[in-house]
Amino acid sequence: MAPKAQTRIQLCGRLVVRLEGQRIEDLLPGPLGQLLFAYLVLNRLRRIDRDELLLAAYGEEAPADHHARFSVLLSKLRRVVGAEWLTGRAQIELVLPADVFVDVEAALEALHRAESHVAKGEWAQAWGPSGLAYDIASRRLLRGHDRPWLEDWRRRLDDARLSGLDCLAAASLGIGGPELPQAANCARQLIELAPFRETGHRILMEALERSGNVAEALRVYDRLRITLREELGIAPGPAVQDVHRRLVGGAARTAT
């Protein structure tokens, strides 16, 4: 039996739309068609009023004849996607196969799994989904387009990117051994992207400690302490403080 053709939709980075094995992204009716299709994909679990879809595609500054133009746009999109998948008149719904792969959904689902495994200390199981969430969320959603609803989704993916990187750093640290350099690299990226997110500093300190670089780990703490004091007027949190005390105690024992 021949394998079932795959339905795969990639909205982050380069737009790719494969419906039952057929690539159709170049057939979508222009930039507005891409916006309309992306909005339907991201909201595919509900029926959507035409006025909401019109606003998603055209924005606040819709032309005076926007209803007529929208009807033409929707008809063109329906011809490309197929009437059996794009259903409804007053309310529109995108009906996709149950096994469809949508990259945005995959990133958020992978992050949920990663966070669950990290919370349980299941480092090996957390590693894969952490990387998947980070990789997908690092690509710009529907690049070349700007709408308020897109910015909302981009902020959500930015959070997923940071959380995925956080989980990947934690998983690499938990696995240890040959994964310690990756833990340190991920922690450094996390510090660069979110300098006030203390988990990046803590993981970097611990990775350096396990690699025998206690002095460098102490320098990481000192930089964080100064940054928090000067920018926010606060001290590092308890988790970072605990690592710092352990580092200082180990350094003192080594000195004696």
Short mmCIF file of C-alpha atoms in Angstrom, two decimals:
data_model
loop_
_atom_site.label_atom_id
_atom_site.label_comp_id
_atom_site.label_asym_id
_atom_site.label_seq_id
_atom_site.Cartn_x
_atom_site.Cartn_y
_atom_site.Cartn_z
CA MET A 1 0.00 0.00 0.00
CA ALA A 2 1.38 3.42 -0.97
CA PRO A 3 2.03 5.80 1.95
CA LYS A 4 -0.50 8.54 2.47
CA ALA A 5 0.61 11.89 1.07
CA GLN A 6 1.71 14.24 3.79
CA THR A 7 0.07 17.55 4.67
CA ARG A 8 2.67 19.94 6.05
CA ILE A 9 2.44 23.69 6.63
CA GLN A 10 5.47 25.81 7.51
CA LEU A 11 4.65 29.39 8.50
CA CYS A 12 7.95 30.24 10.20
CA GLY A 13 10.79 31.16 7.88
CA ARG A 14 10.07 30.32 4.25
CA LEU A 15 6.38 29.69 3.63
CA VAL A 16 5.79 26.07 2.63
CA VAL A 17 2.33 24.58 2.11
CA ARG A 18 2.08 20.92 1.13
CA LEU A 19 -1.48 19.61 0.97
CA GLU A 20 -1.63 15.84 0.55
CA GLY A 21 1.79 15.90 -1.07
CA GLN A 22 1.17 18.84 -3.44
CA ARG A 23 3.06 22.12 -2.95
CA ILE A 24 0.65 25.05 -3.30
CA GLU A 25 2.35 28.04 -1.61
CA ASP A 26 3.14 29.63 -5.00
CA LEU A 27 -0.51 29.25 -6.01
CA LEU A 28 -1.87 31.28 -3.09
CA PRO A 29 -3.47 34.54 -4.34
CA GLY A 30 -0.65 36.99 -3.59
CA PRO A 31 0.38 38.52 -0.26
CA LEU A 32 -3.22 38.94 0.90
CA GLY A 33 -3.91 35.31 0.13
CA GLN A 34 -0.89 34.30 2.19
CA LEU A 35 -2.10 36.39 5.12
CA LEU A 36 -5.61 34.99 4.90
CA PHE A 37 -4.36 31.40 4.65
CA ALA A 38 -1.96 31.84 7.59
CA TYR A 39 -4.72 33.31 9.76
CA LEU A 40 -6.98 30.37 8.93
CA VAL A 41 -4.21 27.91 9.78
CA LEU A 42 -3.43 29.55 13.12
CA ASN A 43 -7.14 29.56 14.01
CA ARG A 44 -8.08 26.28 12.34
CA LEU A 45 -9.89 24.82 15.34
CA ARG A 46 -12.79 27.25 15.10
CA ARG A 47 -15.17 28.80 12.57
CA ILE A 48 -14.34 32.43 11.82
CA ASP A 49 -16.70 35.23 10.80
CA ARG A 50 -16.02 36.82 7.42
CA ASP A 51 -15.54 40.27 8.99
CA GLU A 52 -12.80 38.92 11.24
CA LEU A 53 -11.05 37.34 8.26
CA LEU A 54 -11.42 40.53 6.24
CA LEU A 55 -9.70 42.50 8.99
CA ALA A 56 -6.95 39.88 9.27
CA ALA A 57 -6.16 40.14 5.56
CA TYR A 58 -6.69 43.85 4.82
CA GLY A 59 -6.02 45.43 8.19
CA GLU A 60 -7.74 48.46 9.67
CA GLU A 61 -7.42 50.48 6.46
CA ALA A 62 -9.62 48.29 4.30
CA PRO A 63 -10.79 49.82 1.00
CA ALA A 64 -14.35 51.04 0.59
CA ASP A 65 -15.22 48.02 -1.55
CA HIS A 66 -13.52 45.65 0.89
CA HIS A 67 -16.44 43.19 1.10
CA ALA A 68 -16.47 42.62 -2.65
CA ARG A 69 -12.69 42.38 -2.79
CA PHE A 70 -12.67 39.94 0.11
CA SER A 71 -15.23 37.70 -1.61
CA VAL A 72 -12.99 37.53 -4.67
CA LEU A 73 -9.92 36.81 -2.52
CA LEU A 74 -11.72 34.07 -0.60
CA SER A 75 -12.97 32.48 -3.81
CA LYS A 76 -9.45 32.40 -5.23
CA LEU A 77 -8.12 30.86 -2.03
CA ARG A 78 -10.91 28.26 -2.03
CA ARG A 79 -10.00 27.23 -5.58
CA VAL A 80 -6.38 26.71 -4.56
CA VAL A 81 -7.00 24.93 -1.26
CA GLY A 82 -10.13 23.04 -2.26
CA ALA A 83 -13.75 23.57 -1.27
CA GLU A 84 -13.69 20.38 0.81
CA TRP A 85 -10.99 21.87 3.05
CA LEU A 86 -12.08 25.51 3.13
CA THR A 87 -15.73 25.29 4.17
CA GLY A 88 -18.53 27.68 5.09
CA ARG A 89 -19.94 30.95 3.80
CA ALA A 90 -20.89 33.33 6.62
CA GLN A 91 -18.37 31.55 8.84
CA ILE A 92 -15.25 30.02 7.37
CA GLU A 93 -13.32 27.03 8.64
CA LEU A 94 -10.10 25.42 7.42
CA VAL A 95 -10.49 21.66 7.78
CA LEU A 96 -7.16 19.83 7.63
CA PRO A 97 -6.29 16.13 8.04
CA ALA A 98 -5.88 14.92 11.62
CA ASP A 99 -2.20 14.14 11.06
CA VAL A 100 -1.32 17.53 9.57
CA PHE A 101 2.01 19.04 10.63
CA VAL A 102 1.84 22.78 11.35
CA ASP A 103 5.20 24.13 12.49
CA VAL A 104 3.80 26.71 14.93
CA GLU A 105 1.64 24.07 16.60
CA ALA A 106 4.57 21.65 16.66
CA ALA A 107 6.79 24.24 18.38
CA LEU A 108 4.26 24.99 21.11
CA GLU A 109 3.47 21.31 21.67
CA ALA A 110 7.18 20.43 21.80
CA LEU A 111 7.79 23.19 24.33
CA HIS A 112 5.01 21.81 26.54
CA ARG A 113 6.61 18.37 26.44
CA ALA A 114 10.07 19.78 27.08
CA GLU A 115 8.95 21.79 30.10
CA SER A 116 7.16 18.74 31.50
CA HIS A 117 10.28 16.57 31.16
CA VAL A 118 12.52 19.26 32.66
CA ALA A 119 10.20 19.60 35.64
CA LYS A 120 10.56 15.85 36.23
CA GLY A 121 14.33 15.85 35.70
CA GLU A 122 13.96 13.68 32.59
CA TRP A 123 16.87 15.28 30.79
CA ALA A 124 17.29 12.92 27.83
CA GLN A 125 13.57 13.08 27.03
CA ALA A 126 13.61 16.89 27.27
CA TRP A 127 16.52 17.37 24.87
CA GLY A 128 14.77 16.65 21.55
CA PRO A 129 11.56 18.64 22.01
CA SER A 130 13.53 21.54 23.49
CA GLY A 131 15.62 21.80 20.35
CA LEU A 132 12.57 21.48 18.11
CA ALA A 133 10.73 24.29 19.88
CA TYR A 134 13.79 26.53 19.79
CA ASP A 135 14.59 25.86 16.12
CA ILE A 136 11.07 26.55 14.84
CA ALA A 137 10.44 29.58 17.04
CA SER A 138 13.77 31.13 15.97
CA ARG A 139 12.44 31.66 12.43
CA ARG A 140 10.31 34.74 11.75
CA LEU A 141 6.62 34.01 11.38
CA LEU A 142 5.32 34.84 7.88
CA ARG A 143 8.27 37.06 7.06
CA GLY A 144 7.57 39.99 4.79
CA HIS A 145 4.15 40.61 6.31
CA ASP A 146 2.96 42.88 9.11
CA ARG A 147 -0.38 42.82 10.88
CA PRO A 148 -1.22 43.31 14.59
CA TRP A 149 -2.33 39.67 14.91
CA LEU A 150 1.00 38.56 13.46
CA GLU A 151 2.87 40.59 16.07
CA ASP A 152 0.85 38.87 18.81
CA TRP A 153 1.86 35.47 17.46
CA ARG A 154 5.47 36.58 17.02
CA ARG A 155 5.65 37.63 20.66
CA ARG A 156 4.26 34.23 21.64
CA LEU A 157 6.91 32.52 19.52
CA ASP A 158 9.63 34.76 20.96
CA ASP A 159 8.63 33.51 24.40
CA ALA A 160 8.67 29.93 23.09
CA ARG A 161 12.14 30.49 21.65
CA LEU A 162 13.51 31.62 24.99
CA SER A 163 11.75 28.87 26.93
CA GLY A 164 12.91 26.25 24.42
CA LEU A 165 16.49 27.47 24.75
CA ASP A 166 16.11 27.46 28.52
CA CYS A 167 14.93 23.84 28.46
CA LEU A 168 17.68 22.83 26.03
CA ALA A 169 20.33 24.35 28.30
CA ALA A 170 18.82 22.62 31.34
CA ALA A 171 18.59 19.28 29.53
CA SER A 172 22.18 19.48 28.31
CA LEU A 173 23.36 20.33 31.82
CA GLY A 174 21.32 17.48 33.26
CA ILE A 175 22.77 14.97 30.79
CA GLY A 176 26.25 16.32 31.52
CA GLY A 177 29.46 14.85 30.17
CA PRO A 178 29.87 15.62 26.46
CA GLU A 179 26.76 17.81 26.55
CA LEU A 180 28.28 20.34 28.99
CA PRO A 181 29.71 22.55 26.19
CA GLN A 182 26.24 22.74 24.62
CA ALA A 183 24.75 23.63 28.01
CA ALA A 184 27.26 26.49 28.31
CA ASN A 185 26.65 27.68 24.73
CA CYS A 186 22.88 27.61 25.16
CA ALA A 187 23.19 29.47 28.47
CA ARG A 188 25.35 32.16 26.84
CA GLN A 189 22.76 32.58 24.07
CA LEU A 190 20.04 32.83 26.67
CA ILE A 191 21.98 35.51 28.56
CA GLU A 192 22.46 37.47 25.34
CA LEU A 193 18.78 37.25 24.38
CA ALA A 194 17.37 37.78 27.89
CA PRO A 195 20.04 39.24 30.20
CA PHE A 196 17.66 39.49 33.18
CA ARG A 197 16.54 35.85 32.89
CA GLU A 198 18.52 34.30 35.71
CA THR A 199 18.29 30.69 34.55
CA GLY A 200 20.82 31.36 31.80
CA HIS A 201 23.34 32.67 34.31
CA ARG A 202 22.71 29.81 36.72
CA ILE A 203 23.09 27.11 34.08
CA LEU A 204 26.27 28.72 32.74
CA MET A 205 27.71 28.87 36.25
CA GLU A 206 26.94 25.19 36.82
CA ALA A 207 28.28 24.12 33.42
CA LEU A 208 31.53 25.99 34.05
CA GLU A 209 31.75 24.52 37.55
CA ARG A 210 31.41 20.97 36.25
CA SER A 211 34.02 21.71 33.61
CA GLY A 212 36.45 22.83 36.31
CA ASN A 213 36.22 26.56 35.54
CA VAL A 214 35.11 27.74 38.97
CA ALA A 215 36.78 31.14 38.67
CA GLU A 216 34.94 31.85 35.42
CA ALA A 217 31.68 30.69 36.99
CA LEU A 218 32.22 33.19 39.80
CA ARG A 219 32.80 35.93 37.24
CA VAL A 220 29.44 35.07 35.63
CA TYR A 221 27.77 35.53 39.01
CA ASP A 222 29.55 38.83 39.60
CA ARG A 223 28.45 40.22 36.23
CA LEU A 224 24.86 39.23 36.96
CA ARG A 225 24.99 40.73 40.45
CA ILE A 226 26.27 44.06 39.13
CA THR A 227 23.76 44.14 36.27
CA LEU A 228 20.79 43.46 38.54
CA ARG A 229 21.96 45.98 41.13
CA GLU A 230 22.58 48.77 38.62
CA GLU A 231 19.58 48.16 36.36
CA LEU A 232 16.91 46.93 38.78
CA GLY A 233 18.25 47.53 42.27
CA ILE A 234 17.84 43.88 43.27
CA ALA A 235 20.06 40.92 44.11
CA PRO A 236 20.16 37.55 42.27
CA GLY A 237 17.48 35.07 43.26
CA PRO A 238 17.83 32.13 45.65
CA ALA A 239 18.69 29.52 42.97
CA VAL A 240 21.63 31.56 41.70
CA GLN A 241 22.68 32.43 45.24
CA ASP A 242 22.77 28.73 46.14
CA VAL A 243 25.12 27.97 43.25
CA HIS A 244 27.29 30.93 44.21
CA ARG A 245 27.60 29.74 47.80
CA ARG A 246 28.59 26.29 46.59
CA LEU A 247 31.20 27.78 44.27
CA VAL A 248 32.66 29.98 47.00
CA GLY A 249 32.74 27.07 49.44
CA GLY A 250 34.47 24.84 46.89
CA ALA A 251 37.02 27.53 46.07
CA ALA A 252 37.75 28.04 49.80
CA ARG A 253 38.28 24.30 50.33
CA THR A 254 40.62 24.17 47.34
CA ALA A 255 42.63 27.11 48.68
CA THR A 256 43.18 25.40 52.04
#
